[in-house]
Amino acid sequence: MIEPETVIICLRAAMLGAGAVCFGAGSAALLLAPPQVASVLRAYLQPVLRGAAGVLAVAALVSLAVQTADASEDWSQAISPSALFMFATTTHAGRTSSARALLAVVSALCILLARGNRIALLRLGSLTAGLFLASFAFSGHAAMHDEPTRTLQEANHIAHVLSGTFWTGALVALFCAAIILLRRPSGDQVEGAELMLRRFSPAGVTAVVIVGLTGALNTWLILGRAPLDRGSIYQLLLAAKIAAVAVMLGLALANRFYFLPRATRPAALVASIAIECALGALVIALVAVFGTLEPV
Ligand code: HEM
């Protein structure tokens, strides 16, 4: 029989990945796309956003059920209304998970209903996805200390999760902008897509700086040292995550200073952003695993 812990790791990866797309790609499309490319970009993004919204809501609801089963060490409790109610109302983990599931459902509904020009719904969907991601600061290792360190750690974790998921999620919107460049529809749209890719630079640099600083503080608060012990799986996976982030950073620099100025041949830019997206997914998968391990 498959263990609830294994299912919880898969659901964490699904929630963090889908949340990153809803929050990061949604807000990048809203904040960075100039008018000449905004609606075509949203049309490209719509199937991805809607898929991510569906995964977000389902994974958050199933996660609540699986955590109930895990807490009672009995799979049948996952579908027992009374066990679900008890877990969701009387435990800290249950309250956090049910608030998270509510935010996920609201975010998903807004994104699924945000067709065409219903920008306000997309804004709300992206914003609630951000709140959903921020809620990870109130569970797991982010909540392992007592006051006053706890508040510092929670604030740091919120900044870390939001900057990291903005960066990785925004890459999906940038990928769509690069695809527009590749297809060369009209002069206006090409100009708009190039402008959007350039506009990402200041936001991207800010996100990278925040993610690096808060990631280092997170490591110090949770582990108390650099992740150099090869005998610890937690440290190995954290080190792999930092290495993947370093490669993402290298690709981001190459995109901005090498591929984007040569946007007359955008295939390389598309490929480079695709690799960056895959590394972002790897980073999220790694944190979904090591965030559940003992930090030794
Ligand atoms: C693209 C860059 C990054 C992304 C998307 C990212 C994403 C995340 C997310 C979503 C979490 C929260 C997991 C949870 O609360 O369950 C997290 C936690 C964490 N991150 Fe990052 N991160 C990035 C970069 C970094 C870097 C550069 C470092 C180290 C310098 C780092 C160190 C950590 C640590 C130590 C945790 C806590 C894990 C735990 O709960 O035990 N992250 N990260």
Short mmCIF file of C-alpha atoms and ligand atoms in Angstrom, two decimals:
data_model
loop_
_atom_site.label_atom_id
_atom_site.label_comp_id
_atom_site.label_asym_id
_atom_site.label_seq_id
_atom_site.Cartn_x
_atom_site.Cartn_y
_atom_site.Cartn_z
CA MET A 1 0.00 0.00 0.00
CA ILE A 2 1.34 3.43 -0.94
CA GLU A 3 2.29 5.54 2.09
CA PRO A 4 0.42 8.85 2.73
CA GLU A 5 3.84 10.60 3.05
CA THR A 6 4.67 9.73 -0.60
CA VAL A 7 1.32 11.07 -1.79
CA ILE A 8 1.85 14.22 0.31
CA ILE A 9 5.20 14.89 -1.45
CA CYS A 10 3.57 14.53 -4.91
CA LEU A 11 0.71 16.82 -3.86
CA ARG A 12 3.18 19.41 -2.50
CA ALA A 13 5.00 19.41 -5.86
CA ALA A 14 1.67 19.77 -7.71
CA MET A 15 0.47 22.59 -5.41
CA LEU A 16 3.75 24.55 -5.50
CA GLY A 17 4.19 24.10 -9.28
CA ALA A 18 0.59 24.95 -10.18
CA GLY A 19 0.60 27.83 -7.66
CA ALA A 20 3.80 29.20 -9.24
CA VAL A 21 2.17 29.20 -12.70
CA CYS A 22 -1.09 30.84 -11.49
CA PHE A 23 0.79 33.47 -9.46
CA GLY A 24 3.96 34.07 -11.49
CA ALA A 25 2.71 33.64 -15.07
CA GLY A 26 -0.58 35.39 -14.26
CA SER A 27 1.07 38.44 -12.68
CA ALA A 28 3.83 38.65 -15.33
CA ALA A 29 1.17 38.65 -18.08
CA LEU A 30 -0.81 41.35 -16.24
CA LEU A 31 2.08 43.57 -15.17
CA LEU A 32 4.65 43.24 -17.94
CA ALA A 33 2.82 42.69 -21.24
CA PRO A 34 2.48 45.95 -23.23
CA PRO A 35 -0.94 46.64 -24.86
CA GLN A 36 0.11 45.56 -28.38
CA VAL A 37 0.76 41.99 -27.19
CA ALA A 38 -1.35 41.67 -24.01
CA SER A 39 -4.42 39.92 -25.43
CA VAL A 40 -2.52 37.54 -27.72
CA LEU A 41 -0.22 36.62 -24.82
CA ARG A 42 -3.22 35.92 -22.58
CA ALA A 43 -4.69 33.73 -25.34
CA TYR A 44 -1.43 31.72 -25.51
CA LEU A 45 -1.30 31.44 -21.73
CA GLN A 46 -4.95 30.62 -21.14
CA PRO A 47 -4.78 26.79 -21.55
CA VAL A 48 -1.70 26.61 -19.29
CA LEU A 49 -3.26 28.85 -16.64
CA ARG A 50 -6.52 26.92 -16.71
CA GLY A 51 -4.72 23.58 -16.43
CA ALA A 52 -2.63 24.88 -13.52
CA ALA A 53 -5.77 26.28 -11.83
CA GLY A 54 -7.47 22.87 -12.05
CA VAL A 55 -4.40 21.08 -10.64
CA LEU A 56 -4.11 23.67 -7.84
CA ALA A 57 -7.70 23.22 -6.61
CA VAL A 58 -7.72 19.41 -6.89
CA ALA A 59 -4.27 18.97 -5.27
CA ALA A 60 -5.14 21.29 -2.35
CA LEU A 61 -8.45 19.49 -1.65
CA VAL A 62 -6.91 16.01 -1.98
CA SER A 63 -4.03 17.13 0.23
CA LEU A 64 -6.47 17.94 3.04
CA ALA A 65 -7.95 14.43 2.74
CA VAL A 66 -4.54 12.71 2.62
CA GLN A 67 -3.28 14.67 5.63
CA THR A 68 -6.38 13.51 7.53
CA ALA A 69 -5.52 9.90 6.61
CA ASP A 70 -1.87 10.46 7.57
CA ALA A 71 -2.81 11.96 10.97
CA SER A 72 -5.11 9.03 11.80
CA GLU A 73 -2.85 6.42 10.13
CA ASP A 74 -5.89 5.05 8.31
CA TRP A 75 -6.58 5.58 4.59
CA SER A 76 -10.34 5.18 5.07
CA GLN A 77 -10.40 8.42 7.13
CA ALA A 78 -9.54 10.38 3.97
CA ILE A 79 -13.18 10.14 2.88
CA SER A 80 -14.83 10.24 6.30
CA PRO A 81 -16.70 13.59 6.67
CA SER A 82 -16.44 13.50 10.48
CA ALA A 83 -12.66 12.75 10.43
CA LEU A 84 -12.12 15.49 7.82
CA PHE A 85 -14.13 17.97 9.90
CA MET A 86 -12.25 17.07 13.11
CA PHE A 87 -8.84 17.36 11.41
CA ALA A 88 -9.72 20.63 9.64
CA THR A 89 -11.08 22.35 12.75
CA THR A 90 -9.11 21.03 15.72
CA THR A 91 -5.48 20.81 14.50
CA HIS A 92 -3.03 23.51 13.39
CA ALA A 93 -2.09 21.50 10.27
CA GLY A 94 -5.77 20.97 9.46
CA ARG A 95 -6.67 24.65 9.85
CA THR A 96 -3.70 25.71 7.67
CA SER A 97 -4.58 23.11 5.02
CA SER A 98 -8.26 24.03 4.91
CA ALA A 99 -7.46 27.76 4.59
CA ARG A 100 -5.02 26.80 1.82
CA ALA A 101 -7.64 24.66 0.06
CA LEU A 102 -10.14 27.54 0.21
CA LEU A 103 -7.61 29.95 -1.34
CA ALA A 104 -6.78 27.37 -4.03
CA VAL A 105 -10.45 26.91 -4.95
CA VAL A 106 -11.07 30.69 -5.09
CA SER A 107 -7.93 31.20 -7.22
CA ALA A 108 -8.89 28.35 -9.56
CA LEU A 109 -12.47 29.58 -10.00
CA CYS A 110 -11.29 33.13 -10.80
CA ILE A 111 -8.76 31.88 -13.37
CA LEU A 112 -11.20 29.43 -14.95
CA LEU A 113 -13.84 32.15 -15.30
CA ALA A 114 -11.37 34.80 -16.55
CA ARG A 115 -12.05 34.46 -20.28
CA GLY A 116 -11.33 37.16 -22.83
CA ASN A 117 -11.18 40.60 -21.26
CA ARG A 118 -12.18 39.67 -17.70
CA ILE A 119 -8.86 41.01 -16.39
CA ALA A 120 -10.19 41.68 -12.88
CA LEU A 121 -10.86 37.96 -12.39
CA LEU A 122 -7.37 37.04 -13.62
CA ARG A 123 -5.92 39.62 -11.19
CA LEU A 124 -7.90 38.14 -8.31
CA GLY A 125 -6.93 34.60 -9.32
CA SER A 126 -3.23 35.52 -9.40
CA LEU A 127 -3.45 37.38 -6.11
CA THR A 128 -5.19 34.49 -4.31
CA ALA A 129 -2.61 32.07 -5.76
CA GLY A 130 0.04 34.31 -4.14
CA LEU A 131 -1.79 34.15 -0.79
CA PHE A 132 -2.07 30.37 -1.21
CA LEU A 133 1.72 30.13 -1.69
CA ALA A 134 2.39 32.48 1.22
CA SER A 135 0.40 30.10 3.47
CA PHE A 136 3.33 27.63 3.23
CA ALA A 137 5.07 29.91 5.73
CA PHE A 138 2.71 28.69 8.46
CA SER A 139 3.49 24.98 8.26
CA GLY A 140 6.45 22.61 8.05
CA HIS A 141 9.99 23.78 8.84
CA ALA A 142 8.99 27.42 8.30
CA ALA A 143 7.08 27.18 11.58
CA MET A 144 9.68 25.19 13.54
CA HIS A 145 10.92 27.95 15.89
CA ASP A 146 9.24 29.71 18.82
CA GLU A 147 8.86 33.48 19.07
CA PRO A 148 10.58 35.85 18.35
CA THR A 149 12.45 33.84 15.65
CA ARG A 150 9.18 32.39 14.37
CA THR A 151 7.86 35.73 13.08
CA LEU A 152 11.18 36.50 11.36
CA GLN A 153 11.19 33.02 9.79
CA GLU A 154 7.58 33.29 8.61
CA ALA A 155 8.17 36.75 7.07
CA ASN A 156 11.36 35.49 5.42
CA HIS A 157 9.58 32.38 4.12
CA ILE A 158 6.75 34.43 2.61
CA ALA A 159 9.29 36.65 0.78
CA HIS A 160 11.23 33.53 -0.34
CA VAL A 161 8.25 31.59 -1.64
CA LEU A 162 6.71 34.60 -3.41
CA SER A 163 9.95 35.76 -5.08
CA GLY A 164 10.92 32.19 -6.09
CA THR A 165 7.51 31.27 -7.49
CA PHE A 166 7.16 34.66 -9.23
CA TRP A 167 10.48 34.05 -11.00
CA THR A 168 9.73 30.45 -12.03
CA GLY A 169 6.07 31.10 -12.92
CA ALA A 170 6.89 34.26 -14.92
CA LEU A 171 9.18 32.12 -17.11
CA VAL A 172 6.07 30.43 -18.51
CA ALA A 173 4.72 33.85 -19.63
CA LEU A 174 8.15 34.74 -21.06
CA PHE A 175 8.17 31.42 -22.93
CA CYS A 176 4.84 32.42 -24.56
CA ALA A 177 6.31 35.85 -25.46
CA ALA A 178 9.32 34.11 -27.07
CA ILE A 179 6.94 31.81 -29.02
CA ILE A 180 5.18 34.94 -30.33
CA LEU A 181 8.58 36.21 -31.53
CA LEU A 182 9.23 32.86 -33.18
CA ARG A 183 5.91 32.95 -35.08
CA ARG A 184 6.38 36.62 -36.15
CA PRO A 185 2.66 37.46 -36.53
CA SER A 186 2.78 41.27 -37.07
CA GLY A 187 5.33 44.06 -36.51
CA ASP A 188 3.36 45.40 -33.54
CA GLN A 189 3.22 42.07 -31.73
CA VAL A 190 6.91 41.37 -32.33
CA GLU A 191 7.75 44.77 -30.83
CA GLY A 192 5.40 44.10 -27.88
CA ALA A 193 6.87 40.65 -27.19
CA GLU A 194 10.45 42.02 -27.27
CA LEU A 195 9.45 44.85 -24.94
CA MET A 196 7.86 42.38 -22.50
CA LEU A 197 11.03 40.24 -22.44
CA ARG A 198 13.14 43.34 -21.75
CA ARG A 199 10.70 44.61 -19.12
CA PHE A 200 11.16 41.39 -17.14
CA SER A 201 14.79 42.32 -16.37
CA PRO A 202 14.27 44.65 -13.34
CA ALA A 203 11.51 42.43 -11.87
CA GLY A 204 13.61 39.31 -12.50
CA VAL A 205 16.75 40.81 -10.91
CA THR A 206 14.74 41.89 -7.84
CA ALA A 207 13.18 38.41 -7.53
CA VAL A 208 16.59 36.70 -7.89
CA VAL A 209 18.22 38.91 -5.24
CA ILE A 210 15.33 38.35 -2.79
CA VAL A 211 15.24 34.59 -3.43
CA GLY A 212 19.01 34.30 -2.89
CA LEU A 213 19.07 36.33 0.35
CA THR A 214 15.92 34.77 1.85
CA GLY A 215 17.05 31.29 0.74
CA ALA A 216 20.36 31.80 2.57
CA LEU A 217 18.54 33.03 5.71
CA ASN A 218 16.10 30.09 5.43
CA THR A 219 19.05 27.68 5.26
CA TRP A 220 20.64 29.30 8.31
CA LEU A 221 17.38 29.32 10.32
CA ILE A 222 16.46 25.71 9.47
CA LEU A 223 19.82 23.99 9.11
CA GLY A 224 22.19 26.36 10.90
CA ARG A 225 25.05 25.71 8.40
CA ALA A 226 25.88 25.43 4.70
CA PRO A 227 24.49 22.22 3.08
CA LEU A 228 27.85 20.48 2.61
CA ASP A 229 27.29 17.14 4.40
CA ARG A 230 27.01 14.43 1.72
CA GLY A 231 25.64 11.97 4.29
CA SER A 232 22.43 14.00 4.72
CA ILE A 233 19.72 13.62 2.06
CA TYR A 234 18.21 16.96 3.16
CA GLN A 235 21.51 18.73 2.53
CA LEU A 236 22.17 16.89 -0.76
CA LEU A 237 18.78 17.90 -2.15
CA LEU A 238 19.16 21.48 -0.90
CA ALA A 239 22.63 21.66 -2.55
CA ALA A 240 21.13 20.26 -5.80
CA LYS A 241 18.45 22.95 -5.59
CA ILE A 242 21.05 25.72 -5.18
CA ALA A 243 23.04 24.32 -8.14
CA ALA A 244 19.88 24.27 -10.32
CA VAL A 245 19.14 27.89 -9.31
CA ALA A 246 22.73 28.87 -10.27
CA VAL A 247 22.23 27.34 -13.76
CA MET A 248 18.87 29.14 -14.07
CA LEU A 249 20.62 32.39 -13.22
CA GLY A 250 23.29 31.75 -15.89
CA LEU A 251 20.56 31.09 -18.49
CA ALA A 252 18.66 34.22 -17.41
CA LEU A 253 21.81 36.30 -18.01
CA ALA A 254 22.39 34.60 -21.38
CA ASN A 255 18.76 35.28 -22.37
CA ARG A 256 18.96 38.95 -21.47
CA PHE A 257 22.41 39.82 -22.79
CA TYR A 258 23.00 37.32 -25.61
CA PHE A 259 19.81 35.78 -27.01
CA LEU A 260 17.40 38.74 -26.64
CA PRO A 261 19.61 41.27 -28.52
CA ARG A 262 19.76 38.65 -31.32
CA ALA A 263 15.97 38.18 -31.30
CA THR A 264 15.89 38.08 -35.11
CA ARG A 265 16.64 34.36 -34.57
CA PRO A 266 14.39 33.58 -31.58
CA ALA A 267 14.58 29.75 -31.63
CA ALA A 268 17.59 29.81 -29.28
CA LEU A 269 15.73 32.14 -26.91
CA VAL A 270 12.71 29.79 -26.88
CA ALA A 271 14.98 26.79 -26.16
CA SER A 272 16.87 28.62 -23.42
CA ILE A 273 13.66 29.74 -21.65
CA ALA A 274 12.27 26.19 -21.99
CA ILE A 275 15.36 24.81 -20.22
CA GLU A 276 15.00 27.50 -17.53
CA CYS A 277 11.33 26.45 -17.04
CA ALA A 278 12.38 22.80 -16.70
CA LEU A 279 15.01 23.76 -14.10
CA GLY A 280 12.37 25.81 -12.24
CA ALA A 281 10.15 22.69 -12.17
CA LEU A 282 13.11 20.67 -10.84
CA VAL A 283 13.74 23.26 -8.09
CA ILE A 284 10.10 23.02 -7.03
CA ALA A 285 10.13 19.20 -7.13
CA LEU A 286 13.28 19.16 -4.96
CA VAL A 287 11.80 21.50 -2.34
CA ALA A 288 8.58 19.46 -2.34
CA VAL A 289 10.71 16.48 -1.23
CA PHE A 290 13.33 17.92 1.13
CA GLY A 291 10.82 20.22 2.86
CA THR A 292 9.30 17.02 4.31
CA LEU A 293 12.62 15.51 5.47
CA GLU A 294 14.30 16.06 8.81
CA PRO A 295 16.68 19.03 8.37
CA VAL A 296 19.91 17.47 9.61
C1 HEM B 1 14.14 29.63 -8.28
C2 HEM B 1 14.56 29.71 -7.05
C3 HEM B 1 13.83 29.15 -5.87
C4 HEM B 1 12.53 28.74 -5.75
C5 HEM B 1 11.44 28.70 -6.81
C6 HEM B 1 12.35 28.29 -4.39
C7 HEM B 1 11.15 27.82 -3.88
C8 HEM B 1 10.95 27.46 -2.58
C9 HEM B 1 9.68 27.12 -2.01
C10 HEM B 1 8.36 27.13 -2.78
C11 HEM B 1 9.88 26.80 -0.71
C12 HEM B 1 8.81 26.48 0.33
C13 HEM B 1 8.54 25.03 0.54
C14 HEM B 1 7.59 24.83 1.72
O1 HEM B 1 7.36 25.74 2.52
O2 HEM B 1 7.08 23.73 1.84
C15 HEM B 1 11.30 26.92 -0.45
C16 HEM B 1 11.91 26.63 0.73
C17 HEM B 1 13.26 26.70 0.94
N1 HEM B 1 14.22 27.20 0.09
FE1 HEM B 1 13.90 27.84 -1.79
N2 HEM B 1 13.55 28.41 -3.71
C18 HEM B 1 14.48 28.94 -4.57
C19 HEM B 1 15.80 29.23 -4.29
C20 HEM B 1 16.44 28.91 -3.11
C21 HEM B 1 17.84 29.17 -2.81
C22 HEM B 1 18.81 29.85 -3.78
C23 HEM B 1 18.08 28.68 -1.54
C24 HEM B 1 19.35 28.66 -0.75
C25 HEM B 1 20.29 29.57 -0.83
C26 HEM B 1 16.83 28.12 -1.04
C27 HEM B 1 16.66 27.54 0.19
C28 HEM B 1 15.46 27.11 0.71
C29 HEM B 1 15.30 26.50 2.02
C30 HEM B 1 16.40 26.20 3.04
C31 HEM B 1 13.92 26.23 2.17
C32 HEM B 1 13.22 25.59 3.36
C33 HEM B 1 12.94 24.13 3.09
C34 HEM B 1 12.33 23.44 4.31
O3 HEM B 1 11.14 23.69 4.60
O4 HEM B 1 13.02 22.63 4.93
N3 HEM B 1 15.87 28.29 -2.02
N4 HEM B 1 11.93 27.33 -1.60
#
